[in-house]
PDB file of C-alpha atoms and ligand atoms in Angstrom:
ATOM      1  CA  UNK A 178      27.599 -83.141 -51.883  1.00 44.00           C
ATOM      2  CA  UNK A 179      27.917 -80.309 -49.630  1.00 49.00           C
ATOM      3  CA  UNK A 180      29.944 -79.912 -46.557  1.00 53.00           C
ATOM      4  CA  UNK A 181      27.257 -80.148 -43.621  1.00 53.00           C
ATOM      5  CA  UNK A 182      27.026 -76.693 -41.828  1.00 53.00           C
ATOM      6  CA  UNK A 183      28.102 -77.202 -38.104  1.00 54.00           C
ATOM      7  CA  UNK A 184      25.304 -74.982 -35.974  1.00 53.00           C
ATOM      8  CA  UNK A 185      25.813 -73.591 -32.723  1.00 52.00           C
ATOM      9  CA  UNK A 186      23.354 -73.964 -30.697  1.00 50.00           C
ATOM     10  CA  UNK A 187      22.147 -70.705 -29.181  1.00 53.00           C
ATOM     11  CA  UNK A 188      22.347 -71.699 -25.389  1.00 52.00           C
ATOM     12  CA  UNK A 189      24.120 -68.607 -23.400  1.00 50.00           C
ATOM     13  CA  UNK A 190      26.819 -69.888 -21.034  1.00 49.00           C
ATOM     14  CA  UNK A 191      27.943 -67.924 -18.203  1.00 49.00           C
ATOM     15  CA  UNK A 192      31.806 -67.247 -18.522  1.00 49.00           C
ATOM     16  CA  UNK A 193      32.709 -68.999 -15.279  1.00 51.00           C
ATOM     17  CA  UNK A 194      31.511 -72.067 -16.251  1.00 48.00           C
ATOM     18  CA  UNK A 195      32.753 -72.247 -19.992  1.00 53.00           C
ATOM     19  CA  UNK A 196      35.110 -74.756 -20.616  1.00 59.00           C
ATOM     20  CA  UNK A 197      38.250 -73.956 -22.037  1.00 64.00           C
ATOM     21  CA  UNK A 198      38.423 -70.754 -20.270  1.00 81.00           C
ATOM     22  CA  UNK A 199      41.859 -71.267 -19.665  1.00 93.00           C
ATOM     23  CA  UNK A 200      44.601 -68.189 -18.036  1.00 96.00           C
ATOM     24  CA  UNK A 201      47.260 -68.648 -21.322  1.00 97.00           C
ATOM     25  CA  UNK A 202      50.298 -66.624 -20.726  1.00 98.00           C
ATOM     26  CA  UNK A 203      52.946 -66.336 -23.422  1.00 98.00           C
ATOM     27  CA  UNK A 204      56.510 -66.863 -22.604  1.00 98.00           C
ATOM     28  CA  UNK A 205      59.108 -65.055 -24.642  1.00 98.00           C
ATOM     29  CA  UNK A 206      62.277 -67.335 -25.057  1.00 98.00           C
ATOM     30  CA  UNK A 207      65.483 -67.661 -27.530  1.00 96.00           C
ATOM     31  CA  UNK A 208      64.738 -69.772 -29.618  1.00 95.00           C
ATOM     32  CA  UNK A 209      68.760 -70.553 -30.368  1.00 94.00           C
ATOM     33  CA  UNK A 210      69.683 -71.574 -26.586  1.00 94.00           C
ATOM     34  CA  UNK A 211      69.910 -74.980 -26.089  1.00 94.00           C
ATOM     35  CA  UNK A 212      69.792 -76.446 -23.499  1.00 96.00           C
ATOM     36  CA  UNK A 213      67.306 -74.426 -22.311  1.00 97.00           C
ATOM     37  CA  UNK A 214      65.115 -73.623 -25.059  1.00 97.00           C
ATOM     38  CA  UNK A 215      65.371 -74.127 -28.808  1.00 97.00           C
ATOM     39  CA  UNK A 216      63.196 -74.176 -31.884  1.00 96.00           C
ATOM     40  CA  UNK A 217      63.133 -77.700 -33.705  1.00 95.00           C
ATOM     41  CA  UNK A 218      63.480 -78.320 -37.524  1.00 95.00           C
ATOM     42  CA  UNK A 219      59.754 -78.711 -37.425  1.00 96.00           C
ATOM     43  CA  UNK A 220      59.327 -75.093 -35.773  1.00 95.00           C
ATOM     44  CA  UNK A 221      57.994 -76.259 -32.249  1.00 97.00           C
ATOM     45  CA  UNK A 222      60.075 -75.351 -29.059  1.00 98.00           C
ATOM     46  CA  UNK A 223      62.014 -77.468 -27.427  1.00 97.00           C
ATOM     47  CA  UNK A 224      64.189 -77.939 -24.394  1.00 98.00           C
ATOM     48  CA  UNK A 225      64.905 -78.003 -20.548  1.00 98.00           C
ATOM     49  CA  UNK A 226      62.968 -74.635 -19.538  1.00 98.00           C
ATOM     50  CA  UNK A 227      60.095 -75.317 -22.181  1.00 98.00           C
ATOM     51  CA  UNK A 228      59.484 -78.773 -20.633  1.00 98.00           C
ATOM     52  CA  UNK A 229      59.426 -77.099 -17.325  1.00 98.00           C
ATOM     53  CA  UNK A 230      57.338 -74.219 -18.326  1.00 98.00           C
ATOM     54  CA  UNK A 231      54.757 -77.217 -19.744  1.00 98.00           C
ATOM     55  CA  UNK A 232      55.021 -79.293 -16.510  1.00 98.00           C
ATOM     56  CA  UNK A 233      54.356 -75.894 -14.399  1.00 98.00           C
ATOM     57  CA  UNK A 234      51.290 -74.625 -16.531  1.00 98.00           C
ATOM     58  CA  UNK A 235      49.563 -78.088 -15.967  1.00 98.00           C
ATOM     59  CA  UNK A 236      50.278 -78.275 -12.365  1.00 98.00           C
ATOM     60  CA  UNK A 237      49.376 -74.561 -12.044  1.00 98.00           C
ATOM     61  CA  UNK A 238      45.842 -74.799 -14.324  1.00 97.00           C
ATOM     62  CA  UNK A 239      47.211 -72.595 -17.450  1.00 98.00           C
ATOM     63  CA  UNK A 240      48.359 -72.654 -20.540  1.00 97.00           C
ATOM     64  CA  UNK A 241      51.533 -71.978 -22.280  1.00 98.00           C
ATOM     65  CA  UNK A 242      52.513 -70.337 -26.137  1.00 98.00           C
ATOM     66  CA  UNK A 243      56.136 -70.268 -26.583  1.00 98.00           C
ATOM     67  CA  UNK A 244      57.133 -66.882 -28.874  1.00 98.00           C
ATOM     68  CA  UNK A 245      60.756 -66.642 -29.972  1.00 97.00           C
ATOM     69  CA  UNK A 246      62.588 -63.219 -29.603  1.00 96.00           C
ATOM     70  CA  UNK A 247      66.031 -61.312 -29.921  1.00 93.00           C
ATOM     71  CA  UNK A 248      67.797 -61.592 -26.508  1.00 93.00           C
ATOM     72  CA  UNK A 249      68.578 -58.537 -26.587  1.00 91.00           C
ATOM     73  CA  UNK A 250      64.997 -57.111 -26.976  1.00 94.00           C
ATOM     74  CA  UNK A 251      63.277 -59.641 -24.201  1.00 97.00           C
ATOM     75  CA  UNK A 252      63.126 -57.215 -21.316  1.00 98.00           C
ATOM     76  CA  UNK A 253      61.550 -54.692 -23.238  1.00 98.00           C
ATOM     77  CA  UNK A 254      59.011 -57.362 -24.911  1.00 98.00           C
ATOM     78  CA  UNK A 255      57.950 -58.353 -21.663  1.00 98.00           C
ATOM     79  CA  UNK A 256      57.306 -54.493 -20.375  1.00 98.00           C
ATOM     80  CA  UNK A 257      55.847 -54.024 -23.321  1.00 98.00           C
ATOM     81  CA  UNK A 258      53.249 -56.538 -22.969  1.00 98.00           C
ATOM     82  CA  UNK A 259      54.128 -58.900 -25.789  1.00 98.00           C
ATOM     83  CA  UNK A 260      54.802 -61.809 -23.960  1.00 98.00           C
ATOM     84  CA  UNK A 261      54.052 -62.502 -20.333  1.00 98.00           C
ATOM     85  CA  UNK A 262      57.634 -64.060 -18.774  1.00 98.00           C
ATOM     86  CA  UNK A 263      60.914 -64.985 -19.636  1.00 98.00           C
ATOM     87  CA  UNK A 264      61.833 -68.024 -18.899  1.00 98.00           C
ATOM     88  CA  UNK A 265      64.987 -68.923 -20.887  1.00 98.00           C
ATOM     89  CA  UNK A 266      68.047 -69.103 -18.933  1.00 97.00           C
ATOM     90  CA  UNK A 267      68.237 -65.715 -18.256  1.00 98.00           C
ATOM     91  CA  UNK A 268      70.020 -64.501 -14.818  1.00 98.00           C
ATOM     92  CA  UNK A 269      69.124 -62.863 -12.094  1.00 98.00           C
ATOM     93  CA  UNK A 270      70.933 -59.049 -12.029  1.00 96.00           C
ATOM     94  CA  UNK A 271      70.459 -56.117 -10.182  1.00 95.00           C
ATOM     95  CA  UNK A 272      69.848 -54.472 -13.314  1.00 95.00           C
ATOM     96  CA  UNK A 273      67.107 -56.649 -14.837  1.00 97.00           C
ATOM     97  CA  UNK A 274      65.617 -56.737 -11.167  1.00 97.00           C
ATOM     98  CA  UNK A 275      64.964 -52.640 -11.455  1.00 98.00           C
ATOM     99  CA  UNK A 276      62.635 -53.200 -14.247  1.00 98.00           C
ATOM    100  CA  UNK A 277      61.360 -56.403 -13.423  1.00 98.00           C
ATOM    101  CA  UNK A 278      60.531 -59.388 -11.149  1.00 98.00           C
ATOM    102  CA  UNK A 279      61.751 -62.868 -10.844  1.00 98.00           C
ATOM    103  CA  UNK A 280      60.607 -66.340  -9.657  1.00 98.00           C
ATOM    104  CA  UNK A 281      63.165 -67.726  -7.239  1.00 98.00           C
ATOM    105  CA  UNK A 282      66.135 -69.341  -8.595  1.00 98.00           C
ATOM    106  CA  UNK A 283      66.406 -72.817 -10.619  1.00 98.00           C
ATOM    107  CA  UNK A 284      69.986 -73.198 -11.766  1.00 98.00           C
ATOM    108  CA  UNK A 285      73.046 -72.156 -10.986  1.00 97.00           C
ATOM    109  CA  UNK A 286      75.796 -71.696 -14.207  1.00 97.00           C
ATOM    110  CA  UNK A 287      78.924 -70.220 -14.236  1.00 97.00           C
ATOM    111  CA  UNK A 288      80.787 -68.908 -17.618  1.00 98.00           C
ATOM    112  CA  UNK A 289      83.043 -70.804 -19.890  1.00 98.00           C
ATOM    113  CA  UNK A 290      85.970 -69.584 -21.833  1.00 98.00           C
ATOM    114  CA  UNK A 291      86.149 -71.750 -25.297  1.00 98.00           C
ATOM    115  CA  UNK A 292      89.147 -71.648 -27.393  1.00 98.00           C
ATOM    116  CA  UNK A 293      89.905 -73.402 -30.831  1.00 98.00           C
ATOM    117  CA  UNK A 294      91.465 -76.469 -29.970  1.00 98.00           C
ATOM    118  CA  UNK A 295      94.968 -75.452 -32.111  1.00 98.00           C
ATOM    119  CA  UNK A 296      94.821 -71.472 -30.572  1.00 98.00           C
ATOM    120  CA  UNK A 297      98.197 -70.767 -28.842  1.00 98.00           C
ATOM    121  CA  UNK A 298      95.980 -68.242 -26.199  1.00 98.00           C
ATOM    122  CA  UNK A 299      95.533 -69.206 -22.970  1.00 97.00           C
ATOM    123  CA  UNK A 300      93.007 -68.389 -20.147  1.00 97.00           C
ATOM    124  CA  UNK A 301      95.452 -66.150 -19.018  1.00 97.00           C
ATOM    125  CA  UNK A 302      95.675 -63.865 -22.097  1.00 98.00           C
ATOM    126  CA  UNK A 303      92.134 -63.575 -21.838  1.00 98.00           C
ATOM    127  CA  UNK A 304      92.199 -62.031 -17.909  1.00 97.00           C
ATOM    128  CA  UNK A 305      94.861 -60.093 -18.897  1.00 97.00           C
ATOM    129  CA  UNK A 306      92.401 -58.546 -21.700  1.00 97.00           C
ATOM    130  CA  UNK A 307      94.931 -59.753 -24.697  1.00 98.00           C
ATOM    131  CA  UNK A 308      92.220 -61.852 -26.726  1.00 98.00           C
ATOM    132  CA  UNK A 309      89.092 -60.819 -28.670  1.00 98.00           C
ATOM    133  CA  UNK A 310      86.210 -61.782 -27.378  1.00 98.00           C
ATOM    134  CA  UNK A 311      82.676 -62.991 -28.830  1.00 98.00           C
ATOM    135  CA  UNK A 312      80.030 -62.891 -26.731  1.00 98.00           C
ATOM    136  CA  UNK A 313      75.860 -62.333 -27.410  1.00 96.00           C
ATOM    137  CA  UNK A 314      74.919 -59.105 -26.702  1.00 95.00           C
ATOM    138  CA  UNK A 315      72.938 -58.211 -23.283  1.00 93.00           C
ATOM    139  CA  UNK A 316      74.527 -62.025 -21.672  1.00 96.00           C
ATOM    140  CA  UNK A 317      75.807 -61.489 -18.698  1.00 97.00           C
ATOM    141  CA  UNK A 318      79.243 -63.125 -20.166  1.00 98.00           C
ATOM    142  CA  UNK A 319      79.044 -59.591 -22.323  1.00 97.00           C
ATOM    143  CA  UNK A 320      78.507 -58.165 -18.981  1.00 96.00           C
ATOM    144  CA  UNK A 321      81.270 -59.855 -17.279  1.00 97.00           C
ATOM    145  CA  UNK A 322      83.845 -58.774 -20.331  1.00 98.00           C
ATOM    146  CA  UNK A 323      82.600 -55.625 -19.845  1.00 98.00           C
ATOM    147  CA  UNK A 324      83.027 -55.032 -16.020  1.00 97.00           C
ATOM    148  CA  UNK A 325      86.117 -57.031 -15.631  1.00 97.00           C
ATOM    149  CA  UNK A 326      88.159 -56.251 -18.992  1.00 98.00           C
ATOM    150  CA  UNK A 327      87.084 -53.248 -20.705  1.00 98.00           C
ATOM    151  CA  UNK A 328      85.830 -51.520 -17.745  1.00 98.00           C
ATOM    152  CA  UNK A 329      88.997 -51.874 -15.847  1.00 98.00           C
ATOM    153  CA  UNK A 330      91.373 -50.658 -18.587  1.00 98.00           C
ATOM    154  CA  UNK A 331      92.868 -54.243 -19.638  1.00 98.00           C
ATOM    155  CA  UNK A 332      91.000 -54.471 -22.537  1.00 98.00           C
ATOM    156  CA  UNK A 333      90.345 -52.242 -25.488  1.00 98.00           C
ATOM    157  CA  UNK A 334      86.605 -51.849 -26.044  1.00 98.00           C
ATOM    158  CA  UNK A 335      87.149 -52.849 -29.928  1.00 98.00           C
ATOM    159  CA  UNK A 336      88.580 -56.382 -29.138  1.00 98.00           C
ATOM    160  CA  UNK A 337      84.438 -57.365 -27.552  1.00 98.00           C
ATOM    161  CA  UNK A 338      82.625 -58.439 -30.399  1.00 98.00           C
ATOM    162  CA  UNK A 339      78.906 -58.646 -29.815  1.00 98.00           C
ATOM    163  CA  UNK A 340      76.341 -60.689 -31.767  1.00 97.00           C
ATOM    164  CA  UNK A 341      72.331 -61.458 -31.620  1.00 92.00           C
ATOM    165  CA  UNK A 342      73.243 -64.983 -31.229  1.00 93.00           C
ATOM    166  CA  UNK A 343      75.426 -67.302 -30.330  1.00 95.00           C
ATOM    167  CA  UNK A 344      76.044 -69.706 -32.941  1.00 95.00           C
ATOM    168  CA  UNK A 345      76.949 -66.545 -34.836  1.00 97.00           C
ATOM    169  CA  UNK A 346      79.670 -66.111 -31.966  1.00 98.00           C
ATOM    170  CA  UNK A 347      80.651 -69.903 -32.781  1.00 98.00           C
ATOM    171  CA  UNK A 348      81.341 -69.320 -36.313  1.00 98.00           C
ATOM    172  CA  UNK A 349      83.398 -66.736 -36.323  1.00 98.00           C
ATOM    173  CA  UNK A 350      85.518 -68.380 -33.123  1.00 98.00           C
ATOM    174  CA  UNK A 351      85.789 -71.325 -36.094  1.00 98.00           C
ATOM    175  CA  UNK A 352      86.694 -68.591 -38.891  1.00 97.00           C
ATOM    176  CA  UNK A 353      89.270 -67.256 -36.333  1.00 98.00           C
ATOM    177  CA  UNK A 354      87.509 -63.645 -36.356  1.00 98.00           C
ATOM    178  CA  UNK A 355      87.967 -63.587 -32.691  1.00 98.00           C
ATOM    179  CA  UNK A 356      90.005 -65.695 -29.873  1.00 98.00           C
ATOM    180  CA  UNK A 357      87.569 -66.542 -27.335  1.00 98.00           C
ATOM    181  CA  UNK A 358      83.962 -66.999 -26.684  1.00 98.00           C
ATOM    182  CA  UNK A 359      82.157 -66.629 -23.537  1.00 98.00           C
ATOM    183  CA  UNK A 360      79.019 -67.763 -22.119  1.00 98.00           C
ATOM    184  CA  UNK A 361      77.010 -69.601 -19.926  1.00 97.00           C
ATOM    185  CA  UNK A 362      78.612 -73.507 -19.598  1.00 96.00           C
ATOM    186  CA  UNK A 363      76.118 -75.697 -20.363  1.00 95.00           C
ATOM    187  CA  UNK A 364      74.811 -73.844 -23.442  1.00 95.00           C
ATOM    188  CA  UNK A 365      78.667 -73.651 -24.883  1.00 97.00           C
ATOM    189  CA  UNK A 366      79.229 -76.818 -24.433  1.00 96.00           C
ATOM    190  CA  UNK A 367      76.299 -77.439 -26.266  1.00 94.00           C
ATOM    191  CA  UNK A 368      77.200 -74.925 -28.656  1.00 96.00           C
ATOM    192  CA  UNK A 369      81.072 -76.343 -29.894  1.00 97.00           C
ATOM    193  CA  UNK A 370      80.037 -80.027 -29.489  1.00 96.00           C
ATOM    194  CA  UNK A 371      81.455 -81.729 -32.484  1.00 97.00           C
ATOM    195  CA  UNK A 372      83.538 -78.983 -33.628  1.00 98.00           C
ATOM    196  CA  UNK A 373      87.408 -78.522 -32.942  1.00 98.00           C
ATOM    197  CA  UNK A 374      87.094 -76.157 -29.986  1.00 98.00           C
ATOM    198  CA  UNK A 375      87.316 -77.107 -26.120  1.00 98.00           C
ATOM    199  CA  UNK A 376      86.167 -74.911 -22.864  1.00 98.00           C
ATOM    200  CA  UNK A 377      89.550 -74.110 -21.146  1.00 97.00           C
ATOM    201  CA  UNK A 378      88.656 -71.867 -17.904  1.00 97.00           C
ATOM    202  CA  UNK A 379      85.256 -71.531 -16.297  1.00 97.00           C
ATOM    203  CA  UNK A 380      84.565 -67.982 -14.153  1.00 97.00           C
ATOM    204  CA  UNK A 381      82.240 -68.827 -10.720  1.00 97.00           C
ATOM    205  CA  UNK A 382      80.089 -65.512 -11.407  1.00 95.00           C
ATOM    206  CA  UNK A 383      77.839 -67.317  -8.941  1.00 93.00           C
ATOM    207  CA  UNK A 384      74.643 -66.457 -10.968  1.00 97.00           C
ATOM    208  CA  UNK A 385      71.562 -68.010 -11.104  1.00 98.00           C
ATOM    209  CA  UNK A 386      68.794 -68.282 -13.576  1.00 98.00           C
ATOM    210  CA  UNK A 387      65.045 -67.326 -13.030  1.00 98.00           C
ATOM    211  CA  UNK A 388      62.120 -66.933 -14.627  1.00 98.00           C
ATOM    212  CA  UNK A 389      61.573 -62.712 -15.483  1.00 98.00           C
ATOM    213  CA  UNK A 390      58.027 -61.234 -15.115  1.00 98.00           C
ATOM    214  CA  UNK A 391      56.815 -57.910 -15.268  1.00 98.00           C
ATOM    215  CA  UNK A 392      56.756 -56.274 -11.381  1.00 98.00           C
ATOM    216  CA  UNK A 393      52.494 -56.225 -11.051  1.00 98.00           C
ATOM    217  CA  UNK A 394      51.853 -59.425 -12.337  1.00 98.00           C
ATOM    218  CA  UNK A 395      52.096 -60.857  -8.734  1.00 98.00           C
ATOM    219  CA  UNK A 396      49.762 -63.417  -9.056  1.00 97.00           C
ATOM    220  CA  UNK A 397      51.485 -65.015 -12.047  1.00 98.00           C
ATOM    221  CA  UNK A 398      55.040 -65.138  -9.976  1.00 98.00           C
ATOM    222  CA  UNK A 399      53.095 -66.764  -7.258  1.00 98.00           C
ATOM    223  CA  UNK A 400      52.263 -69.020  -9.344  1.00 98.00           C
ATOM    224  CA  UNK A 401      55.031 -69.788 -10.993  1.00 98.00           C
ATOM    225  CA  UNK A 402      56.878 -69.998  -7.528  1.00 98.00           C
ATOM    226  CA  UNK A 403      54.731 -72.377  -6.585  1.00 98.00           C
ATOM    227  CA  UNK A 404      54.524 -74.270  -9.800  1.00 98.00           C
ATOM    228  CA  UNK A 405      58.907 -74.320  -9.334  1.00 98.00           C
ATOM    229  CA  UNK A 406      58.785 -75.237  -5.859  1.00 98.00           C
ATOM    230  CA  UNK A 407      56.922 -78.608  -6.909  1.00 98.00           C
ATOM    231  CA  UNK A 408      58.040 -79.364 -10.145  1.00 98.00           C
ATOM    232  CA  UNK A 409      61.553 -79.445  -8.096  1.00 98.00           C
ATOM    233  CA  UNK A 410      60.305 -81.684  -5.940  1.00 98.00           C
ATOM    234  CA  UNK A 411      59.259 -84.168  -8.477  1.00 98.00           C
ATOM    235  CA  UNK A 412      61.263 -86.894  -9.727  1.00 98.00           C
ATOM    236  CA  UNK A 413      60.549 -85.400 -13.050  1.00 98.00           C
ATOM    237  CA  UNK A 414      63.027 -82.469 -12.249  1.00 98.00           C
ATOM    238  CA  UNK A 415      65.667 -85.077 -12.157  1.00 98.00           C
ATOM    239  CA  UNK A 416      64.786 -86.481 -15.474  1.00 98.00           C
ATOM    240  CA  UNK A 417      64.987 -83.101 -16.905  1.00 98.00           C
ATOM    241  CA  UNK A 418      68.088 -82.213 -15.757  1.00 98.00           C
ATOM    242  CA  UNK A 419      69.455 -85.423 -16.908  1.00 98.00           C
ATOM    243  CA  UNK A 420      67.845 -85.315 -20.200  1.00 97.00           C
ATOM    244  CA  UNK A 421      69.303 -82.071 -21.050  1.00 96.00           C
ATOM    245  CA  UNK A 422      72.560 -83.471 -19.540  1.00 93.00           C
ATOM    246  CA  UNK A 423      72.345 -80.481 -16.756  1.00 94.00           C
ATOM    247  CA  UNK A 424      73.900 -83.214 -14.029  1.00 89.00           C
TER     248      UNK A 424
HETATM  249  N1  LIG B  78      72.337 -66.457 -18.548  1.00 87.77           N
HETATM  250  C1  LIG B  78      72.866 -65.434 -19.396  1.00 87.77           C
HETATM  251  C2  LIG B  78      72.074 -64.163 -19.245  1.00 87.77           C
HETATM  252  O1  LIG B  78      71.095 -64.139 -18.616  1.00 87.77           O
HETATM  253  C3  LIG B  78      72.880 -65.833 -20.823  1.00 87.77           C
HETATM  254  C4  LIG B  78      71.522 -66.023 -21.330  1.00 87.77           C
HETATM  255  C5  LIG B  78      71.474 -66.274 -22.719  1.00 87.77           C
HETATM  256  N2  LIG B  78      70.130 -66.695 -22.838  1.00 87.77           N
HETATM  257  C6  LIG B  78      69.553 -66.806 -23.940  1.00 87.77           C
HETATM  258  N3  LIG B  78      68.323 -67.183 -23.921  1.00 87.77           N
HETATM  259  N4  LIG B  78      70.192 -66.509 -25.007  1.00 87.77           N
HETATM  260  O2  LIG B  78      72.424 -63.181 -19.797  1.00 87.77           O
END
């Protein structure tokens, strides 16, 4: 018994009319940040800006490939052609915007503070620059320590821990290895959930997330402004957002 040989029949197809000739672009993503985006126990990735990546492709006529990366590395990924957009909670700065573009906003976060339930520091300790701090290196809650604390003199540059992750951050805020750990809200709430730590102060850094592409792929952020712009008028932005608990 052998295996019958599939042919292929030798009819030339002009490109234009092939089917399948799908536009796939490749969106980098951390693969560690839930809400937003997370790899499952069965490797596929998950979460709020995947599912709205999916809904956009199919409303926009493209394809998607999600490819998990180190935060800190994303920006140059993307430059360097290995993925074609972030889209992965990342927020809009100055700084990313000088080397590259982004969609119009979709969220709007501010930074938590969270504290071991039994730590005797409060929020104010931490303005005044008298905690170590965990935070994921290249966040803008690194970026905020940074400005606001070290930058300003109130806090000694060695007391900012910086990791490639956060639930690297969370485990040493549980092995006491530093006081405080700051990020986005909705991703450290996700983050300590379950364990015996509790957000005590949020900062209104008034940021906002969107999606980063490189600065001459201009028909790919029209696109993807235009794919945003409808999915957030569909009903099916609301189910996201309560879904992911983002409401
Ligand atoms: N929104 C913050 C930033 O842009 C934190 C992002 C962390 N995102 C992530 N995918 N790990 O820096």
């Amino acid at each position: 018994g052998s295996e019958p040989v599939e042919s292929t029949p030798e009819v030339s197809v002009p490109t234009e009319q092939t089917p399948g000739d799908v536009q796939i672009y490749t969106i980098g993503i951390d693969g560690e940040y839930p809400p937003y985006s997370f790899i499952d126990t069965e490797g596929n990735a998950q979460g709020f800006d995947v599912e709205s990546a999916k809904w956009i492709a199919k409303n926009q006529g493209f394809e998607v490939e999600f490819q998990p990366l180190a935060w800190d590395g994303i920006i140059p990924a993307l430059l360097a052609g290995k993925i074609d957009m972030v889209y992965s909670g990342m927020t809009i700065t100055d700084e990313r915007y000088e080397k590259v573009n982004f969609s119009s906003p979709y969220l709007q976060v501010d930074q938590g503070l969270a504290f071991n339930n039994d730590s005797e520091f409060t929020t104010e300790d931490f303005r005044a620059g008298k905690t170590v701090v965990g935070a994921q290196r290249g966040t803008t809650g690194a970026i905020w320590t940074e400005e606001n604390l070290v930058a300003t003199g109130l806090m000694s540059a060695d007391n900012l821990k910086y990791y490639d992750n956060f639930p690297s951050v969370v485990t040493d805020l549980q092995n006491k290895r530093i006081d405080v750990a700051i990020y986005d809200v909705p991703s450290l709430r996700d983050a300590i959930a379950g364990k015996p730590m509790e957000i005590r102060d949020q900062i209104d850094t008034g940021e906002v997330y969107g999606v980063a592409i490189r600065k001459e792929d201009t028909e790919l952020l029209e696109k993807m402004n235009t794919g945003l712009e409808n999915l957030m008028a569909d009903p099916y932005w609301q189910e996201l957002l309560e879904e992911y608990k983002l409401v």
